[in-house]
CSV table of C-alpha atoms in Angstrom, one decimal:
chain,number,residue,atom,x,y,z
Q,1197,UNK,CA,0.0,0.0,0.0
Q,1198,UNK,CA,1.2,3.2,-1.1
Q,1199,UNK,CA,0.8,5.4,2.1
Q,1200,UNK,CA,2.1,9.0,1.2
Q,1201,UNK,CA,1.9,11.7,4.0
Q,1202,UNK,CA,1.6,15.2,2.3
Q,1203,UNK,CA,4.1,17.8,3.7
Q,1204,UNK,CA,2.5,20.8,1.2
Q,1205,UNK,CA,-0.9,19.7,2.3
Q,1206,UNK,CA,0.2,20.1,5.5
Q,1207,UNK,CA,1.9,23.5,5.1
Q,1208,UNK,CA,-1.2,24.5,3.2
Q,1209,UNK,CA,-3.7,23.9,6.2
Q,1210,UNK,CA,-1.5,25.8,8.9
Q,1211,UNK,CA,-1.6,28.8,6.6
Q,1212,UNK,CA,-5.5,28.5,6.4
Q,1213,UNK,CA,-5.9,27.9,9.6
Q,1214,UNK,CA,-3.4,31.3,10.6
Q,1215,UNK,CA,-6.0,33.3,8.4
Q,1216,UNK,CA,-8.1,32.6,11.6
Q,1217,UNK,CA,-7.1,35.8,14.3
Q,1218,UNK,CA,-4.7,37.2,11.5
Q,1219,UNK,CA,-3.1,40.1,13.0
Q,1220,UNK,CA,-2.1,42.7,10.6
Q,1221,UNK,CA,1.7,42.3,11.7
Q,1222,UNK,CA,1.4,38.7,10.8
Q,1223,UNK,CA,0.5,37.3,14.0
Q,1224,UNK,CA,-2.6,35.6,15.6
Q,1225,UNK,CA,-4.9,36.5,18.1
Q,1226,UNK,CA,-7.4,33.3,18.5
Q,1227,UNK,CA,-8.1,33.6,22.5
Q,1228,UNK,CA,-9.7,30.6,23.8
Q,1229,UNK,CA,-13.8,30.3,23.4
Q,1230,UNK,CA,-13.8,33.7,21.7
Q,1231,UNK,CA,-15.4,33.5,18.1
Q,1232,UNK,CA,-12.0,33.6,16.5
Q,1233,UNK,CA,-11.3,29.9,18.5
Q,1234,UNK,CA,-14.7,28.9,17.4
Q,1235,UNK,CA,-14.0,29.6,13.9
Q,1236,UNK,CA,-10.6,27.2,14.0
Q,1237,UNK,CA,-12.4,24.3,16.0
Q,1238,UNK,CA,-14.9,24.9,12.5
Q,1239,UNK,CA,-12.6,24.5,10.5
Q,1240,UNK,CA,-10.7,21.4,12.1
Q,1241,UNK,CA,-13.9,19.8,12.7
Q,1242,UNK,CA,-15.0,19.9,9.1
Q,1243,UNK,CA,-11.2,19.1,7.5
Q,1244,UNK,CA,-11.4,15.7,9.9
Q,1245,UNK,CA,-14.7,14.7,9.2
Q,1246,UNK,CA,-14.2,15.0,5.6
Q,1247,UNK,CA,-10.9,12.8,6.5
Q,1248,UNK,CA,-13.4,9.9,8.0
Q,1249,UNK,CA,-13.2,11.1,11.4
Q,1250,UNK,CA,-16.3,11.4,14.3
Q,1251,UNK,CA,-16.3,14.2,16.6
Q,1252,UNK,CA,-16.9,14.2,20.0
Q,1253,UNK,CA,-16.1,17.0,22.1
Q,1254,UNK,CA,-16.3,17.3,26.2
Q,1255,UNK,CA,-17.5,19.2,28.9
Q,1256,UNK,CA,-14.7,21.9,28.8
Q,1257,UNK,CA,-15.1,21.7,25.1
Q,1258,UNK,CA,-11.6,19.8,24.0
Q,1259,UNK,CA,-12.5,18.2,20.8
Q,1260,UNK,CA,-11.6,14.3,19.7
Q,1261,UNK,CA,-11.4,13.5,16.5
Q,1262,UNK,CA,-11.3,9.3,15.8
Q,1263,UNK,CA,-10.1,7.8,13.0
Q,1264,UNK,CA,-11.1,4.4,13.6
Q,1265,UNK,CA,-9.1,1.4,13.9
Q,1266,UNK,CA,-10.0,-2.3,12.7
Q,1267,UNK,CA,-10.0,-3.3,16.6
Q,1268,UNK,CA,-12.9,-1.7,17.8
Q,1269,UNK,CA,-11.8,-2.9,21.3
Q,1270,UNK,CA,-8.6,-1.2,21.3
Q,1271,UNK,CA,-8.0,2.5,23.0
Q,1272,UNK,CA,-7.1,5.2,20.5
Q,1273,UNK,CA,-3.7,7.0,19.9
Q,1274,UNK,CA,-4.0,10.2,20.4
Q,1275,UNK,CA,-1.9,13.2,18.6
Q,1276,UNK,CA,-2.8,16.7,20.1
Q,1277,UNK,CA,-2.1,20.3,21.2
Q,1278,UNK,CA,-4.2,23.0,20.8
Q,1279,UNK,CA,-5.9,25.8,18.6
Q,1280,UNK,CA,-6.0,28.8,20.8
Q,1281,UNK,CA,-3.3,31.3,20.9
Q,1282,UNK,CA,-2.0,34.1,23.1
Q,1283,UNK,CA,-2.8,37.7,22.0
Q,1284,UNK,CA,0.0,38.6,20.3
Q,1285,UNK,CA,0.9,34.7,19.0
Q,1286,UNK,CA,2.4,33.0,15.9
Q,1287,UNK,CA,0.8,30.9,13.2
Q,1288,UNK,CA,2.4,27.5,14.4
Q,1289,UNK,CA,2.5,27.2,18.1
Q,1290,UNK,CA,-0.6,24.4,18.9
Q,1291,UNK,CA,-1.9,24.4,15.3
Q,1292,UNK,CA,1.2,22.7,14.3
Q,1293,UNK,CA,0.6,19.5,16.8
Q,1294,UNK,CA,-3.1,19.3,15.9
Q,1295,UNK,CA,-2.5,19.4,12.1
Q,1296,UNK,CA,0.4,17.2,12.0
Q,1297,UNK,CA,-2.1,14.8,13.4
Q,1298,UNK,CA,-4.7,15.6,11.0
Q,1299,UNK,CA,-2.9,15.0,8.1
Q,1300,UNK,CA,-1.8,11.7,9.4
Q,1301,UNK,CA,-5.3,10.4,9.3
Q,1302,UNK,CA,-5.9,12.6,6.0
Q,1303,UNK,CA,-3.1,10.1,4.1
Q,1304,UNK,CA,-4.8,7.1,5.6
Q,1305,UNK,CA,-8.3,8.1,4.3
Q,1306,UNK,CA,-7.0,8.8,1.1
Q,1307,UNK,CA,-6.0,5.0,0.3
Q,1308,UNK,CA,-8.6,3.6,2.8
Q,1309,UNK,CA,-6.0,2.6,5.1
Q,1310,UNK,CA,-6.6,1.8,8.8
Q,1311,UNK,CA,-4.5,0.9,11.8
Q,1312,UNK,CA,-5.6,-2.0,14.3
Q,1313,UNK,CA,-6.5,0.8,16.9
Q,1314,UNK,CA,-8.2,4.3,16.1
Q,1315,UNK,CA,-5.9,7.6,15.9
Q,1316,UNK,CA,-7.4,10.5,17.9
Q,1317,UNK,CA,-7.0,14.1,16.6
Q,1318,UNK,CA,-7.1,16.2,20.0
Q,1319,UNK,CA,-7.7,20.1,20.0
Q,1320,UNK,CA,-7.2,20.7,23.9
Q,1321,UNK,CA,-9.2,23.7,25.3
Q,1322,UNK,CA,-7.2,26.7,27.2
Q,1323,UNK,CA,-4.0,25.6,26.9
Q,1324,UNK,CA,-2.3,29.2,26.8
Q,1325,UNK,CA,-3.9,30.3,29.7
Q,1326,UNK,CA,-3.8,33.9,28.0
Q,1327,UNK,CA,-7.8,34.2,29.4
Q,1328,UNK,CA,-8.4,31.8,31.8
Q,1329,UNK,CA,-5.9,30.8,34.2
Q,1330,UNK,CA,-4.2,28.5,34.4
Q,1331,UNK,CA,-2.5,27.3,31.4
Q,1332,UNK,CA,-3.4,23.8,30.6
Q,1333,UNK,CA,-6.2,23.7,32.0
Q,1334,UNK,CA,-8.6,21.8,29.7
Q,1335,UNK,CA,-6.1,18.6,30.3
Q,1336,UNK,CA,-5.2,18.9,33.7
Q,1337,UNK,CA,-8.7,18.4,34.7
Q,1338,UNK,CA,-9.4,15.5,32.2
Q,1339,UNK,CA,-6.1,13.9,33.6
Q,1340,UNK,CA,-7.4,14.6,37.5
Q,1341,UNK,CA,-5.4,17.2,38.7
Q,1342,UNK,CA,-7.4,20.0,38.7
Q,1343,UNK,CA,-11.4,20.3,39.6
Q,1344,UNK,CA,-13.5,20.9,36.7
Q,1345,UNK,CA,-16.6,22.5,38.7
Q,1346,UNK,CA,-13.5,25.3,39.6
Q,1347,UNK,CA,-12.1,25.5,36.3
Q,1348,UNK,CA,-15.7,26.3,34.8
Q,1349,UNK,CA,-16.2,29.3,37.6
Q,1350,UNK,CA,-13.0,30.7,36.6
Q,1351,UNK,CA,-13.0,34.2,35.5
Q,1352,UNK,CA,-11.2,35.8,32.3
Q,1353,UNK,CA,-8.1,37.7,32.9
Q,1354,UNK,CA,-10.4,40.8,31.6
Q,1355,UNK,CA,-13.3,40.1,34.7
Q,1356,UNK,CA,-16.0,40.0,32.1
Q,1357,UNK,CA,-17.0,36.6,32.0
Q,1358,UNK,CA,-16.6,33.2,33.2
Q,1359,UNK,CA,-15.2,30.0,31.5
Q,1360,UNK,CA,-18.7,28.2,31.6
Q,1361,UNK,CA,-20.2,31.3,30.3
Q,1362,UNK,CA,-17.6,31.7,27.4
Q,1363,UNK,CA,-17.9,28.2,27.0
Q,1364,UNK,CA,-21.6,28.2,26.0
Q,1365,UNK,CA,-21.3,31.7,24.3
Q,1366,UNK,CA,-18.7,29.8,21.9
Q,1367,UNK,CA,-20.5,27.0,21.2
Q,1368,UNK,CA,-18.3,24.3,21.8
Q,1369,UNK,CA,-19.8,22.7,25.0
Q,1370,UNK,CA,-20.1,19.1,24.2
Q,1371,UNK,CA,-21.8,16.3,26.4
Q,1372,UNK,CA,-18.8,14.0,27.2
Q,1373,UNK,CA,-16.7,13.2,30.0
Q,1374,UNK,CA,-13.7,14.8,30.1
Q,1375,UNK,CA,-11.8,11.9,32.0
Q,1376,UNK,CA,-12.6,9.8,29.0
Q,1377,UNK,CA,-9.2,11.1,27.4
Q,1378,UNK,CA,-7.7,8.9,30.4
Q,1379,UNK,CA,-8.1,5.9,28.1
Q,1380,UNK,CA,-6.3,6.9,25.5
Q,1381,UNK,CA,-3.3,3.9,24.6
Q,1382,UNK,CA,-0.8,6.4,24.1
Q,1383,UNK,CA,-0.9,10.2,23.4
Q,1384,UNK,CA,2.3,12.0,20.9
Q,1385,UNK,CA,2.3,16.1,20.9
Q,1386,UNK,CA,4.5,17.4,18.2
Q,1387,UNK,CA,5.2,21.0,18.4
Q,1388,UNK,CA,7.6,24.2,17.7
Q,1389,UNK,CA,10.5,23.9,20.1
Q,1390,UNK,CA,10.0,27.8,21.5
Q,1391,UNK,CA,13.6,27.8,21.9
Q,1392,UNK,CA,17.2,28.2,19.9
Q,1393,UNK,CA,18.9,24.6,20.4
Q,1394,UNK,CA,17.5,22.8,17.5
Q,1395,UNK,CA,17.8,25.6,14.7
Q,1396,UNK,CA,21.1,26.6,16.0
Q,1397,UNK,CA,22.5,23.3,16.0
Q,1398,UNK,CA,21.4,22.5,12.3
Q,1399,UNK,CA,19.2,20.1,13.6
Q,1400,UNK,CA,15.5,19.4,12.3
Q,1401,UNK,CA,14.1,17.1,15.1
Q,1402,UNK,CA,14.2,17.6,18.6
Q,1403,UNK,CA,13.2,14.3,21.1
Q,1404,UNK,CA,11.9,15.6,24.4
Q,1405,UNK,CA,12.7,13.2,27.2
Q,1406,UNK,CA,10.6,15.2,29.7
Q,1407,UNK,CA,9.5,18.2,30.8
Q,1408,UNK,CA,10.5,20.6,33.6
Q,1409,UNK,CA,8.2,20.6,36.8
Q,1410,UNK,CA,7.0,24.1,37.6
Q,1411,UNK,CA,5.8,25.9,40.1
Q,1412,UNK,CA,3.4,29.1,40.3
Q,1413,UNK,CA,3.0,31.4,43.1
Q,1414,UNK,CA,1.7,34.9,44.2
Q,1415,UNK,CA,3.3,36.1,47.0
Q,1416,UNK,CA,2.1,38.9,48.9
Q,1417,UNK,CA,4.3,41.8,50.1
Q,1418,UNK,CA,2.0,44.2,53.4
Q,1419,UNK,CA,4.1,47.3,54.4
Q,1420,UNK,CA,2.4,50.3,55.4
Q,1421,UNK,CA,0.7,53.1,53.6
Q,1422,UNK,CA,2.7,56.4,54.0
Q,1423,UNK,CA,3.2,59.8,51.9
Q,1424,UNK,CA,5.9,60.0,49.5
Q,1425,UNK,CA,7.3,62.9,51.7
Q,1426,UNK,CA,7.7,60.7,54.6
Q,1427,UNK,CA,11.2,60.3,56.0
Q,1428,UNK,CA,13.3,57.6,54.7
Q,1429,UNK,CA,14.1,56.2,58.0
Q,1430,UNK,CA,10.2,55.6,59.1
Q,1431,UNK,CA,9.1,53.6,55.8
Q,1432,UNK,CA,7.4,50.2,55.4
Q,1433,UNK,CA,7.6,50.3,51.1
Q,1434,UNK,CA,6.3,47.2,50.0
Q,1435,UNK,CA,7.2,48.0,46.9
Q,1436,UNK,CA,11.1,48.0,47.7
Q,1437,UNK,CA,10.2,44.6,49.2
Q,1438,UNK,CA,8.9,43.2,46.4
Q,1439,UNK,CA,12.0,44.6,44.3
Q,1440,UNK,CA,14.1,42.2,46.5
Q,1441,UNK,CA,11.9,39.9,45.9
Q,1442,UNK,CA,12.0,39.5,42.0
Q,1443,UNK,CA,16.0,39.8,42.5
Q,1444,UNK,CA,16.0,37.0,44.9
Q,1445,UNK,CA,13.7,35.0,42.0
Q,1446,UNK,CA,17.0,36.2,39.6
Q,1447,UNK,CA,19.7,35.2,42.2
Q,1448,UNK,CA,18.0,32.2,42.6
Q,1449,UNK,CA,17.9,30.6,39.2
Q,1450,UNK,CA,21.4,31.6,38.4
Q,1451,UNK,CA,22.2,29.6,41.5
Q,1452,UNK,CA,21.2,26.3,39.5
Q,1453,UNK,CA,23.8,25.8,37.0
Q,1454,UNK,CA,21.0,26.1,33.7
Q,1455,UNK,CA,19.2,23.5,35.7
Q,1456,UNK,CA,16.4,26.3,36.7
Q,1457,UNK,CA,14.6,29.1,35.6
Q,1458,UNK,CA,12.3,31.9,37.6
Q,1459,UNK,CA,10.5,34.9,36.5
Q,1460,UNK,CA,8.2,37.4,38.5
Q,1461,UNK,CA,5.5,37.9,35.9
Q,1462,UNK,CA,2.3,40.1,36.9
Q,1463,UNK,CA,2.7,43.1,39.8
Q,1464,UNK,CA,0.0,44.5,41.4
Q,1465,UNK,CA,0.0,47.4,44.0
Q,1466,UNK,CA,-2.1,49.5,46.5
Q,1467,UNK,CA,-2.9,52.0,46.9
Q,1468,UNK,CA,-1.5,52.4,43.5
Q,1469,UNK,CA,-1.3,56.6,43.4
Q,1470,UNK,CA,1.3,58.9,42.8
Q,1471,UNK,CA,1.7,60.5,46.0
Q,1472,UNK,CA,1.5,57.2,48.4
Q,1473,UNK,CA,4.1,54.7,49.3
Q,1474,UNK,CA,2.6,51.2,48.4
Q,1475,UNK,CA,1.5,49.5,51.3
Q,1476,UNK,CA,0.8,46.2,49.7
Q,1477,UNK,CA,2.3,44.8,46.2
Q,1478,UNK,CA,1.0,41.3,45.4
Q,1479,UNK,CA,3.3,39.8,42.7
Q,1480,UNK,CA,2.8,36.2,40.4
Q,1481,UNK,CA,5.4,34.3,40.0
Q,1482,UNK,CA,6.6,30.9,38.5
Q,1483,UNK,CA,10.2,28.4,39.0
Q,1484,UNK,CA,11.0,25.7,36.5
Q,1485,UNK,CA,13.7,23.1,37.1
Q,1486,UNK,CA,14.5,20.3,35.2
Q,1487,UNK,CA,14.8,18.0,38.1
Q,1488,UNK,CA,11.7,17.6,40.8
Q,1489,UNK,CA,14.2,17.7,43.3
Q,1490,UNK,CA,15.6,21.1,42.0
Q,1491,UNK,CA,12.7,22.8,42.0
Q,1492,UNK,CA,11.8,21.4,45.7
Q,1493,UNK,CA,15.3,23.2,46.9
Q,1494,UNK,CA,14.2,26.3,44.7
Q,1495,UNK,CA,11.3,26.7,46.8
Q,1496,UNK,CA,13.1,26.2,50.2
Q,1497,UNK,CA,15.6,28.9,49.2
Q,1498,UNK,CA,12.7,31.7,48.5
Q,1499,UNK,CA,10.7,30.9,51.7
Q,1500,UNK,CA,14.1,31.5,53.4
Q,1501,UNK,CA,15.2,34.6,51.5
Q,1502,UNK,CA,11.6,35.7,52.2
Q,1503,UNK,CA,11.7,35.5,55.7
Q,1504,UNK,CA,15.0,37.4,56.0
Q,1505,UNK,CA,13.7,40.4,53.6
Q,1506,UNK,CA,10.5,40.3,55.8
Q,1507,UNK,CA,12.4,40.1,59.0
Q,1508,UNK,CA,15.1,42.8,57.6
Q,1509,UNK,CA,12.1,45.2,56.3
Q,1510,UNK,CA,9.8,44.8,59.2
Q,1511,UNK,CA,6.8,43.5,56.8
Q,1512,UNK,CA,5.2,39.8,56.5
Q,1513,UNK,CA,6.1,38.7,53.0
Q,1514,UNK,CA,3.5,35.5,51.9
Q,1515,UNK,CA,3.8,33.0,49.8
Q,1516,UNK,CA,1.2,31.1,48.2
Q,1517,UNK,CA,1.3,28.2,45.6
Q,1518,UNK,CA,-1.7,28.0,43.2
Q,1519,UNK,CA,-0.8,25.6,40.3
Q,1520,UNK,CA,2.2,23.6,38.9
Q,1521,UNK,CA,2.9,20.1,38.2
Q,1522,UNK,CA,5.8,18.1,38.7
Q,1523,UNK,CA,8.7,16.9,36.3
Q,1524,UNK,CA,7.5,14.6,34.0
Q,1525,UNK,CA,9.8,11.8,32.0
Q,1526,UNK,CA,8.0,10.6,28.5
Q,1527,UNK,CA,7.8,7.2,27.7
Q,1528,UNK,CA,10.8,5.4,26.7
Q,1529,UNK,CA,9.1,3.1,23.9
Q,1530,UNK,CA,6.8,5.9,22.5
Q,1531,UNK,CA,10.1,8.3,22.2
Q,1532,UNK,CA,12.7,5.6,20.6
Q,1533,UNK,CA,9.7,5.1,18.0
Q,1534,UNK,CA,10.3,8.5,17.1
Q,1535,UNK,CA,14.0,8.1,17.4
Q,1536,UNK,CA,13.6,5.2,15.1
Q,1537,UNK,CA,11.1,6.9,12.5
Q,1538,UNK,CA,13.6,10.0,12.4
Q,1539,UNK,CA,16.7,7.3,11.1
Q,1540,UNK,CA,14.8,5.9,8.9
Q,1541,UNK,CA,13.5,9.0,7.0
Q,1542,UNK,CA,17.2,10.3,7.5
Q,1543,UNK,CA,16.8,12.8,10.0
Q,1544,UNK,CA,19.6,14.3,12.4
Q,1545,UNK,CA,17.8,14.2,16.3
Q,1546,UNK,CA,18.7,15.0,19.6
Q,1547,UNK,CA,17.3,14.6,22.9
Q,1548,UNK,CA,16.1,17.4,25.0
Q,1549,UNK,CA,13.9,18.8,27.8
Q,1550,UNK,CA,11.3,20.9,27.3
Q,1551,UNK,CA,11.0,24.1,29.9
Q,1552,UNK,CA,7.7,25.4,28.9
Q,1553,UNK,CA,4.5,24.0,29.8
Q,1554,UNK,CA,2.6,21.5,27.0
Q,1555,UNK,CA,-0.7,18.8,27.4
Q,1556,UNK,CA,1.9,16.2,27.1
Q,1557,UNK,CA,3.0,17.3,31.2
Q,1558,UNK,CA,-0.2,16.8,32.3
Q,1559,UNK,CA,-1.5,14.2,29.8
Q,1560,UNK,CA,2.3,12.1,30.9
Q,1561,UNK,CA,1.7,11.4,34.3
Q,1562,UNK,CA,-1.3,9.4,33.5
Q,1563,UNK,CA,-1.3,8.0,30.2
Q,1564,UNK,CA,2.0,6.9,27.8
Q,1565,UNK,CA,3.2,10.0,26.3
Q,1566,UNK,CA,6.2,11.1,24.0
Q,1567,UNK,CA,6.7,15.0,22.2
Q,1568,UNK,CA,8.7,15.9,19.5
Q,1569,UNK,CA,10.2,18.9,18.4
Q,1570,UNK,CA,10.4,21.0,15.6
Q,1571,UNK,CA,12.4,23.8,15.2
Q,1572,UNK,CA,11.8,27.7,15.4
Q,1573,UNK,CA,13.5,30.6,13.8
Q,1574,UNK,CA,15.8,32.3,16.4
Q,1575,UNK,CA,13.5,29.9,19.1
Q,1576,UNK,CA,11.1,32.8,19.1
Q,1577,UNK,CA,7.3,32.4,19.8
Q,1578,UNK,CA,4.6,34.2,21.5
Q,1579,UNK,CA,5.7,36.5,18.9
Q,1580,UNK,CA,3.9,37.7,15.2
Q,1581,UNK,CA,7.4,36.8,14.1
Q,1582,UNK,CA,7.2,33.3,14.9
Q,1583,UNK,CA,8.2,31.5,12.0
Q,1584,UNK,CA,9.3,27.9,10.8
Q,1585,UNK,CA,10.2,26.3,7.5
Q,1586,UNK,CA,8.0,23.6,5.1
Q,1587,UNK,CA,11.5,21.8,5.7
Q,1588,UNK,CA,10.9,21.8,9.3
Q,1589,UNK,CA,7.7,21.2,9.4
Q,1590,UNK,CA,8.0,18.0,6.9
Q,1591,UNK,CA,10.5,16.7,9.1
Q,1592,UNK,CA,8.3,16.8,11.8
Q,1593,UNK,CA,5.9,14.8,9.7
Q,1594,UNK,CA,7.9,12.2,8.9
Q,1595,UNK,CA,9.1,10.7,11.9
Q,1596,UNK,CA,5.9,11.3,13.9
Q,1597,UNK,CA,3.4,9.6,11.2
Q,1598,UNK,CA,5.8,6.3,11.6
Q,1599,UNK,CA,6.0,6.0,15.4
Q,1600,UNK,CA,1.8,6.7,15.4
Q,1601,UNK,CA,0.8,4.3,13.3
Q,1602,UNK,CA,3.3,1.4,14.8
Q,1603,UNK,CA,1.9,2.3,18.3
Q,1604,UNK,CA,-1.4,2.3,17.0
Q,1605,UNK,CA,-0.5,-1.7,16.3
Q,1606,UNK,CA,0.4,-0.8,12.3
Q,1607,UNK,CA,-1.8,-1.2,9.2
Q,1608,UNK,CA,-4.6,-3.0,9.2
């Protein structure tokens, strides 16, 4: 059987699918459950069913699209990543992993191929977290991890609506559970690396072992409210407190050896007016380390820096932890499939970790999971200038369509 897997095709339906949330600077703006999101999941659903797939989408409104298999009886691989974007995003982070997947199953149809056990096509909901917090969200919930009753109440980042609200306003509420996608026999996300290794390495594929576990916090800085023409001497500025603060996060991740990252994101202050000194500055912040162990000690040495600013400053300094997930290793057959899949197309590969948060963290601690990297021009993303090559992009192809359809127990 001649089983051909269409790079242009491919290329072809990521520049459709960018035309949905085109920026005018060449970016995408496709916020998750606004029309612009519904529009995509439109345009996915009908490319797949046209493909021979059947839809069924969930509570929180992640989409499956099934292939099926010759062995009814068998759980579906799935291939995923998402459709929605941050604000100011790029044509290929998500859409790449969902349409990688969709061609996949558009090669099979074309020949009236199947493999023993279905493929799933999986558009995740929220995964960027750029309206509802947090990121992931859709597939931490459907893995356990996270309450779905809470992640429906959440609000959007703009305090106009709620994520059952959107959900409904979208149109993309389906009827099915979301823990179904616990059954899945294995689950591959291919996607843009977000990072310079691959491309400045000359190398097209990137294996990721595992991902880094994270940690998010807001931690709370209380002084004392005082006028700006207050002596020196008598101040409680939370606002210098939080300065050390977001130094200590610096110090602190240059103390791993590359091993950890740490950013201070959001700031918040009050009262925030020119002629007051901040009495309270409430600050979100996140560590990464690529060990769990790393990013346990990580945690001891801020709550200890804390507590000597706080004790040094004469103001409480809190710190609460709202979301994360631990360190996560891929599986070792799924991954040396694509290691496999890569030599035989010819394909230069190396392992890495992956920093940034993906499905696959959340989807890996439950079900047998495996990304692969592609890579991105100067590693940028979250960026209009995001950008990749049909090169890259066809490598990607060709050593995840392998390692799919040998999981999913070959052709029928």
């Amino acid at each position: 059987m001649n089983l051909r897997f269409d790079a242009a095709r491919l290329w072809d339906s990521l520049a459709q699918m960018a035309r949905i949330g085109a920026r005018p600077d060449g970016g995408v703006n496709r916020l998750a459950l606004t029309p612009e999101d519904g529009a995509a999941r439109a345009l996915l659903r009908d490319w797949a069913l046209a493909a021979g797939c059947t839809l069924s989408v969930d509570r929180l409104g992640s989409m499956v699209l099934t292939y099926p298999g010759a062995d009814t009886s068998l759980p579906a691989v799935a291939i995923g990543s998402h459709l929605d974007s941050v604000p100011t995003g790029g044509k290929y982070d998500g859409a790449y992993g969902v349409l990688v997947g969709l061609e996949i199953v558009r090669a099979l149809h074309a020949v009236g191929a199947r493999t023993r056990a279905p493929i799933g096509i999986v558009n995740w909901t929220n995964e960027e977290g750029a309206r509802f917090a947090p990121p992931m969200a859709a597939s931490e919930v459907a893995m356990g991890f996270a309450s779905e009753q809470r992640l429906l109440e959440t609000p959007d980042r703009f305090g106009e609506t709620t994520f059952a609200a959107a959900l409904a306003d979208c149109g993309w509420q389906g009827p099915d559970d979301p823990t179904a996608a616990r059954g899945f026999g294995a689950y591959f996300e291919a996607h843009i690396e977000q990072g310079p290794v691959l491309e400045r390495e000359g190398i097209p594929l990137g294996i990721v072992t595992h991902g880094y576990g994270v940690a998010y916090c807001t931690i709370t800085i209380t002084g004392r409210d005082g006028h700006i023409g207050g002596a020196m001497a008598d101040r409680r500025d939370a606002l210098l407190g939080a300065a050390e603060v977001i130094l200590t996060l610096e110090s602190i991740a240059l103390g791993t050896a590359g091993r950890g990252l740490a950013s201070a994101t959001r700031l918040a202050l009050s009262p925030d007016a020119r002629g007051n000194i901040p009495s309270e500055v409430r600050l979100v912040a996140s560590l990464r380390n690529i060990e769990q162990e790393g990013l346990e000690a990580m945690r001891a040495t801020l709550a200890a820096a804390c507590e000597e600013i706080a004790r040094r400053r004469q103001m409480p300094i809190m710190i609460e932890y709202v979301s994360g997930y631990p360190s996560v290793r891929f599986d070792p057959v799924l991954l040396q499939r694509l290691r496999d899949a890569a030599a035989v197309a010819g394909l230069a590969h190396r392992d890495l970790p992956t920093p940034i948060g993906h499905d696959a963290l959340h989807v890996g601690r439950v079900v047998p999971s495996a990304m692969l990297f592609i890579p991105c021009h100067g590693g940028l993303s979250h960026n209009p200038a995001e950008s990749i090559t049909p090169e890259w992009s066809a490598a990607g192809l060709a050593a995840l369509a392998p390692a799919v359809i040998e999981t999913a127990g070959g052709l029928a």
